[in-house]
Coordinates of C-alpha atoms in Angstrom, one line a residue:
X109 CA 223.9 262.9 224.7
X110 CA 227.1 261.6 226.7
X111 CA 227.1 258.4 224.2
X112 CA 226.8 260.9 221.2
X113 CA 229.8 262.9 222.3
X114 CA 232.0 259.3 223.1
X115 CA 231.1 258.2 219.8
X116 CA 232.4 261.0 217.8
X117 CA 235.5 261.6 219.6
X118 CA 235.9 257.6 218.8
X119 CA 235.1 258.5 214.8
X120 CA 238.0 261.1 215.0
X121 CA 240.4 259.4 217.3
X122 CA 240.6 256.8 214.1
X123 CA 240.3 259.1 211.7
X124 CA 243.6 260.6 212.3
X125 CA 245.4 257.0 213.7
X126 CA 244.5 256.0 209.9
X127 CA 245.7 259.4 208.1
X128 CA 249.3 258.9 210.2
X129 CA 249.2 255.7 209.5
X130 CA 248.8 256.6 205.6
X131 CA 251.3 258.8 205.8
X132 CA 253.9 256.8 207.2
X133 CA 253.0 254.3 204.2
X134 CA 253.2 257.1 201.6
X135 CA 256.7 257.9 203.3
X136 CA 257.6 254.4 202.8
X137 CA 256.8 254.1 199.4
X138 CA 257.9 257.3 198.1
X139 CA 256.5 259.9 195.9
X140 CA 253.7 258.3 193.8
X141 CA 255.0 257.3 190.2
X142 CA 252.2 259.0 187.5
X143 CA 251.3 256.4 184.9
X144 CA 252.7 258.0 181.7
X145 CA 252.1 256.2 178.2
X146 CA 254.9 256.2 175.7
X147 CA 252.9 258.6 173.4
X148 CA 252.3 261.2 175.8
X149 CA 256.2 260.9 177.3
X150 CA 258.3 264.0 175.9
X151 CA 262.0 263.2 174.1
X152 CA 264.1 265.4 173.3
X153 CA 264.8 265.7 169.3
X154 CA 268.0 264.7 169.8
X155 CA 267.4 262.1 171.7
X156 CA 264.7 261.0 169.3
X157 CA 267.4 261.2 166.4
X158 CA 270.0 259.2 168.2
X159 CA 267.9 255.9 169.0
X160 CA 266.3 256.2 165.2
X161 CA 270.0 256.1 164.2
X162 CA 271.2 253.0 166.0
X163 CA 267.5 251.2 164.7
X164 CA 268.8 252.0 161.2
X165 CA 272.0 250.9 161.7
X166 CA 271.4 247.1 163.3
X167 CA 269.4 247.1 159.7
X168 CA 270.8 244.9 157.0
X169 CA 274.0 246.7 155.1
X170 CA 271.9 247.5 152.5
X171 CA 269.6 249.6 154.4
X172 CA 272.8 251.6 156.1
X173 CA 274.1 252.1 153.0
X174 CA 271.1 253.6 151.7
X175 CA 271.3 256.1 154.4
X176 CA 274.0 258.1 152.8
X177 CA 272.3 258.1 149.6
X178 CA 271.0 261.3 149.5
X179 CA 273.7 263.9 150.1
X180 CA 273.2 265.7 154.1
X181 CA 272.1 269.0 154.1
X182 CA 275.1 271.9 154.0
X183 CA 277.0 273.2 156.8
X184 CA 274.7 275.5 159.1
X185 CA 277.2 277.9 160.4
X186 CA 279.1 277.7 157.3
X187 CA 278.6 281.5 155.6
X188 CA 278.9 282.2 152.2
X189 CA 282.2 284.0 152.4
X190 CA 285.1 282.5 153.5
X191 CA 286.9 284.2 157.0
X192 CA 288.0 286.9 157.2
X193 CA 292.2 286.1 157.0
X194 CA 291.0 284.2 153.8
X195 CA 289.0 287.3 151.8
X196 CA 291.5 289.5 152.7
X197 CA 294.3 288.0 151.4
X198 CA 293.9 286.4 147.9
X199 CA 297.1 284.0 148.0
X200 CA 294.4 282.3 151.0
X201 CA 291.4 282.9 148.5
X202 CA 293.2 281.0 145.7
X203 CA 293.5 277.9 147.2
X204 CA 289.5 277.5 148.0
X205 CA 286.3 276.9 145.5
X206 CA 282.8 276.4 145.9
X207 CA 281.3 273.2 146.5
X208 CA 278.7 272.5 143.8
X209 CA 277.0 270.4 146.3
X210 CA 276.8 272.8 149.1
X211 CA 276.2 276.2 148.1
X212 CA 277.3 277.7 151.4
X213 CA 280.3 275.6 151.8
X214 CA 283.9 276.0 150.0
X215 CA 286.9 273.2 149.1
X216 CA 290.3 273.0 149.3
X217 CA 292.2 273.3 145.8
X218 CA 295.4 273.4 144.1
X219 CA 296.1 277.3 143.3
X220 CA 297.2 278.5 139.9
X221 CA 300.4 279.3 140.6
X222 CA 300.9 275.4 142.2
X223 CA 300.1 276.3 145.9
X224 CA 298.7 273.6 148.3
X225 CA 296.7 273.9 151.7
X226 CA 299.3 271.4 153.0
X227 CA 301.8 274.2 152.3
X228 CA 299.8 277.2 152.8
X229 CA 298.7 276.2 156.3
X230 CA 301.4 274.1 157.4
X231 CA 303.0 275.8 161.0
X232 CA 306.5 277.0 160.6
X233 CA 309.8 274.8 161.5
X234 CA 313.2 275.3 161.2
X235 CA 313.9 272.5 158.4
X236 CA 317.5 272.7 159.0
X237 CA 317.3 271.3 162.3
X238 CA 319.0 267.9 162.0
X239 CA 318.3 266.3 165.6
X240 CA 315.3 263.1 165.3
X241 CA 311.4 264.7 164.8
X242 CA 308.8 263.5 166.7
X243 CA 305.3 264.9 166.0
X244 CA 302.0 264.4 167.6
X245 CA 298.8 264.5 166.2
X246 CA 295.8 265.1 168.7
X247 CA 292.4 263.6 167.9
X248 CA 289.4 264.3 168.7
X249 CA 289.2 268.1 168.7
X250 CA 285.9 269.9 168.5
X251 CA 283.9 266.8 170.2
X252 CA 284.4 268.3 174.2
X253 CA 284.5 272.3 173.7
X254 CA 286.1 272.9 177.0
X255 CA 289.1 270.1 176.4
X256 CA 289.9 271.3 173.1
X257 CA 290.1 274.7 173.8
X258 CA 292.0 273.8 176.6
X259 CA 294.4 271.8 174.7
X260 CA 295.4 275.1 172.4
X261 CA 297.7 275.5 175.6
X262 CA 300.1 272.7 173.6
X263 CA 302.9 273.4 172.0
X264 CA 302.3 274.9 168.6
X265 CA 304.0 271.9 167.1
X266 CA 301.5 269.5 168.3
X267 CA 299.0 268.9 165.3
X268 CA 295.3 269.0 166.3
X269 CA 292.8 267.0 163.8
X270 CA 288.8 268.2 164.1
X271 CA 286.3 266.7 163.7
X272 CA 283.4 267.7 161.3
X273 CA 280.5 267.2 163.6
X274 CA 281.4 270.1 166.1
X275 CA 279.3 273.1 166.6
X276 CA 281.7 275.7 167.5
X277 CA 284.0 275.4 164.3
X278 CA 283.8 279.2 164.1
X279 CA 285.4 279.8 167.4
X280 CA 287.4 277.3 167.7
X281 CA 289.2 277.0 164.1
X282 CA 290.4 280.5 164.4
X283 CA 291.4 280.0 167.8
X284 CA 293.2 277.4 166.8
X285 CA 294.8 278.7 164.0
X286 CA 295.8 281.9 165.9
X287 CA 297.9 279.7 168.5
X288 CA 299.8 278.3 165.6
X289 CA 298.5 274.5 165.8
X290 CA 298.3 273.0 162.3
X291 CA 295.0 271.6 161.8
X292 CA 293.9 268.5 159.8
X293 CA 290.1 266.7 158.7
X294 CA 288.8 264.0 161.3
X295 CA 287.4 262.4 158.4
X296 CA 284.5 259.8 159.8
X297 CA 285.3 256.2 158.1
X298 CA 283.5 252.8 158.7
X299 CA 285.8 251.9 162.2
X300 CA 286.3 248.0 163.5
X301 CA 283.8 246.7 165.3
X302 CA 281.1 248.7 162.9
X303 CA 278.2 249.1 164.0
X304 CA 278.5 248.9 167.6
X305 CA 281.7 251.5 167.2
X306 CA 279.3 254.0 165.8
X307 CA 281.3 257.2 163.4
X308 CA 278.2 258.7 163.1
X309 CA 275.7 259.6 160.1
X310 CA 278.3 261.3 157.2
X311 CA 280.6 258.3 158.0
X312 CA 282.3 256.4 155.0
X313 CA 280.9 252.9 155.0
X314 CA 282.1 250.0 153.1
X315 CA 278.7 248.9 152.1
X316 CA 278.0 252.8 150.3
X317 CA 278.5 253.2 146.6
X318 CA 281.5 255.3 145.8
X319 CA 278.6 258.0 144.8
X320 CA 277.7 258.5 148.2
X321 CA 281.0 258.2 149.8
X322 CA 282.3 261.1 147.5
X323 CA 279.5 263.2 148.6
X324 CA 280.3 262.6 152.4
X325 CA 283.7 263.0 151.8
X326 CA 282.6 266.8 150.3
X327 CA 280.3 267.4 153.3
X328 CA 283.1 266.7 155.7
X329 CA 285.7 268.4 153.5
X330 CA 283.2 272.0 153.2
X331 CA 283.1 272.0 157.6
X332 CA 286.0 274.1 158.0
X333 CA 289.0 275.7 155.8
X334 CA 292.8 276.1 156.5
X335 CA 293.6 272.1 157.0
X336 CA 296.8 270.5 155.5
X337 CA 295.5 267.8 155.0
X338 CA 293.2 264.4 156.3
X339 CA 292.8 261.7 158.7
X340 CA 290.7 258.9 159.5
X341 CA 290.8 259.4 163.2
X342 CA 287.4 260.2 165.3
X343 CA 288.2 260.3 168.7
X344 CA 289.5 256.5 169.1
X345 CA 287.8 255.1 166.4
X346 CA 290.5 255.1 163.4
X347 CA 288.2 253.7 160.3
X348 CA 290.4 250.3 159.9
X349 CA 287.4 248.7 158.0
X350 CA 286.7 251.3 155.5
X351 CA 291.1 251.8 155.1
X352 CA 291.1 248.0 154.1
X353 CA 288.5 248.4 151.5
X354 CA 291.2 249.2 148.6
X355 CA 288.8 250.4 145.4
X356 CA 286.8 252.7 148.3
X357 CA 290.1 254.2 149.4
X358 CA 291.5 255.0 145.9
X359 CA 288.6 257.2 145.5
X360 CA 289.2 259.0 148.4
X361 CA 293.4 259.0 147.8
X362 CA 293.1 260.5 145.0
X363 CA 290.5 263.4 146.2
X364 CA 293.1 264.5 148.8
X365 CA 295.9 264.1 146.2
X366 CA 294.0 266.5 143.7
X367 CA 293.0 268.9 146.3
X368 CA 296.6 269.4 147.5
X369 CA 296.2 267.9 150.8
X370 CA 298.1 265.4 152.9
X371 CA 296.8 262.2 154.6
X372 CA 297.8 260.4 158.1
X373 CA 296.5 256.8 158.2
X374 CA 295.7 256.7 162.3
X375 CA 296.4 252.6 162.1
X376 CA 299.7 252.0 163.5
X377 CA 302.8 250.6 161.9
X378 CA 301.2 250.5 158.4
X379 CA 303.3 251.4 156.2
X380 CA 302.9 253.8 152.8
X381 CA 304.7 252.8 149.4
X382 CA 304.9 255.3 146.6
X383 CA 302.6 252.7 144.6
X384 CA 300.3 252.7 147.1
X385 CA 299.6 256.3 147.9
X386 CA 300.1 257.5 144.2
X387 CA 300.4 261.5 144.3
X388 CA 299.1 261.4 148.2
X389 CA 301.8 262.3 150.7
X390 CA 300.9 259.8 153.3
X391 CA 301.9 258.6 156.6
X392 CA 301.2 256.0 159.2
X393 CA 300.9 256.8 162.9
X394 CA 304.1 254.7 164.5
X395 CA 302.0 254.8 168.6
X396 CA 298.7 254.9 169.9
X397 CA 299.6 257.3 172.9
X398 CA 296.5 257.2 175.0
X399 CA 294.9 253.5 174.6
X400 CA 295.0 252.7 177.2
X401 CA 294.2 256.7 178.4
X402 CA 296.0 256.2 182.0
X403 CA 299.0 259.0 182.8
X404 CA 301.8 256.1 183.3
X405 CA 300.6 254.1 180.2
X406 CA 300.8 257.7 178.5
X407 CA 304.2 258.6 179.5
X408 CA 305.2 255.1 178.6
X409 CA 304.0 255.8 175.1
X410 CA 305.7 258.9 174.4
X411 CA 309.1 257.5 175.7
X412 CA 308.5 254.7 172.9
X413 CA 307.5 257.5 170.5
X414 CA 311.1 258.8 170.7
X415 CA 312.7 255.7 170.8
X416 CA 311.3 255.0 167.2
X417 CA 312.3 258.5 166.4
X418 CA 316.2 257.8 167.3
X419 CA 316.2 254.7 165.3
X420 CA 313.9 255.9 162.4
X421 CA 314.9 260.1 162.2
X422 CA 311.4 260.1 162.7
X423 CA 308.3 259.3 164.2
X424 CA 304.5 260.5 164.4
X425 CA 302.2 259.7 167.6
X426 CA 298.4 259.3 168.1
X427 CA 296.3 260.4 170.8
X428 CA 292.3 259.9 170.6
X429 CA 291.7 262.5 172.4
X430 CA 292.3 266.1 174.6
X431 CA 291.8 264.7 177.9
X432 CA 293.1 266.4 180.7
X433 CA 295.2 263.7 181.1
X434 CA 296.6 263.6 178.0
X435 CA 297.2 266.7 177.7
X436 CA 298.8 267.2 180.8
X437 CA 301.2 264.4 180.2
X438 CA 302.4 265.5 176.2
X439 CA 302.8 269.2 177.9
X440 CA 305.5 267.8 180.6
X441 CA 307.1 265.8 177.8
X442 CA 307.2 268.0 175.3
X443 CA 309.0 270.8 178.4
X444 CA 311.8 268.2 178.1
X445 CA 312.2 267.0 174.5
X446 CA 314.7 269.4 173.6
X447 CA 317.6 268.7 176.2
X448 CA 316.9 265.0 175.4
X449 CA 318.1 266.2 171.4
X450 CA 314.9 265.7 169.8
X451 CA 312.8 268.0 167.9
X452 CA 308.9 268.4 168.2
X453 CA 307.5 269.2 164.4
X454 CA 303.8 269.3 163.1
X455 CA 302.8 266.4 161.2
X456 CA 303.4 268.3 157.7
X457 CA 307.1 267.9 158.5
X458 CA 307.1 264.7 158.8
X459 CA 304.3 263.1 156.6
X460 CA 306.4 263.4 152.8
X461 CA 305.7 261.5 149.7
X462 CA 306.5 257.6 150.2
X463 CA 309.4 256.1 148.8
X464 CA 309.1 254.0 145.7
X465 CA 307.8 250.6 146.6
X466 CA 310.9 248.6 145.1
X467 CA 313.8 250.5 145.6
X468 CA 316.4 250.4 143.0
X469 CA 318.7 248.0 142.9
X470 CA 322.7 248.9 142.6
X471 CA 325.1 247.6 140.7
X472 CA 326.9 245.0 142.5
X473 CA 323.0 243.4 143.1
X474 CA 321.9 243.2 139.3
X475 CA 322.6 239.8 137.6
X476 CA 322.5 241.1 134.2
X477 CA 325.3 243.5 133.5
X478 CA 324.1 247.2 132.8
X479 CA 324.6 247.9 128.9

């Protein structure tokens, strides 16, 4: 009986060293992994949609063009009505129409009476004021909620351009509007570096028939009302490939022109000819203010900004983005722009038809005497 007893005491004595001794392993190794397969692993939709997007666009050209074939579907949160400043006053009314593409959705037009949006909505300035303009068009609105409501803190002079693929345009265009910012079209365009530099699904590609651009162009342009006018900036991307494409960008030129709009190329230094732009008022951004986005390189930028402005009368800045920083940095700048003599205008000020490309020439340069 003794020798029973021994032997099960011996049983249990190893029967717990080996269940520490497990657990020390278990605590070694961590939490055990459960063997998933890839069919029963749950992704979010929008997840899903995102990696099906960058499959179809390492495709050939062909194949990304063919996604904008068919036009997108209409604007979700876009109602049937127009807001409510716009219904209640018919001078607002006039100057939008239908889309034929997107029932729900309404376009900018040129009124009856000759009205344009870029007039209609353009924020107020003193154009009397004679000291160098400088205005300042900020990017990237609607992508970050939180920055670019924050940024409606600006100056009302500082131009804010939206983007099409926020989901809050109903608060935050009237919010907008109501702090006195102008607002313009992010319109997405085919950006350098394509397709790793990604605008998104409604972008305007190169390798899309003009068919398919136009009805991108419409979907963007039925987003949102009470724009001046257009731009090719998304964030940082600025749409250089799809801007050098010259029979694709007449198209689109003379869309804005016939809808009364205005349009700010977001390359730097190029430069608008009356030829070039046709009935477009048009404008090139003259600096980049946030590339890099660091607070000294900012403030560097902006002091440039106004140097072009003293030597040119005026001059129109870029910035990608509402970052705090950014933001921060144009606010303290923008405290002390008046006692340096220069005036902060919205972007309709300062974008104006382009001069004729050849100017005229004057007498004592002709080498044929007048008649």
């Amino acid at each position: 009986m003794r020798h029973l007893w021994r032997g099960l005491a011996g049983f249990w004595a190893i029967l717990v060293l080996t269940g520490a001794g497990g657990a020390g392993v278990l605590q070694f190794l961590g939490p055990p992994r459960l063997a998933v397969s890839v069919a029963e692993t749950v992704v979010p939709p929008q997840v899903q949609a995102a990696v099906s997007h960058r499959a179809e666009l390492a495709k050939a050209p062909e194949a990304v063009a063919s996604l904008h074939a068919a036009p997108p579907p209409p604007p979700p949160h876009v109602s049937s009505s127009a807001p409510a400043q716009q219904k209640a006053d018919g001078r607002q009314a006039s100057l939008l129409e239908p889309s034929a593409l997107y029932p729900n959705g309404q376009l900018p037009r040129i009124a009856a009476d000759g009205r344009t949006a870029r007039q209609a909505y353009a924020a107020s300035f003193d154009t009397s004021d004679t000291r160098p303009r400088v205005a300042i068009l900020l990017a990237g609105i609607g992508m970050n909620e939180a920055e670019s409501m924050a940024a409606l803190a600006l100056p009302s002079e500082v131009s804010l351009a939206v983007t099409p693929y926020a989901t809050r345009l109903e608060r935050l265009v009237p919010a907008a509007r109501a702090a006195g910012h102008e607002l313009l079209l992010s319109v997405p365009m085919e950006p350098q570096g394509f397709p790793l530099n990604d605008p998104g699904r409604r972008a305007l590609l190169t390798g899309a028939s003009a068919a398919a651009n136009a009805q991108l162009l419409e979907w963007a342009m039925t987003r949102f009302t009470s724009y001046v006018g257009v731009t090719g900036a998304l964030g940082h991307m600025r749409g250089e490939r799809f801007a050098a494409a010259l029979d694709q960008m007449k198209q689109f030129k003379d869309t804005l022109a016939d809808r009364g709009l205005l349009y700010v190329d977001p390359r730097p230094n190029v430069v608008w000819t009356r030829q070039q732009a046709g009935q477009l008022p048009a404008r090139g951004i003259d600096v980049v203010l946030d590339d890099p986005e660091g607070g000294a390189e900012i403030d560097k930028a902006l002091a440039s900004l106004v140097s072009v402005a003293r030597n040119r009368g005026s001059a129109m800045g870029l910035a990608g983005r509402p970052s705090p920083v950014a933001v921060d940095r144009i606010a303290v700048w923008a405290a002390g722009l008046a006692a340096g003599g220069i005036a902060l205008a919205p972007i309709s000020v300062v974008v104006q038809m382009p001069q004729v490309s050849t100017p005229p020439l004057t007498l004592s340069q002709r080498t044929v005497p007048p008649p």
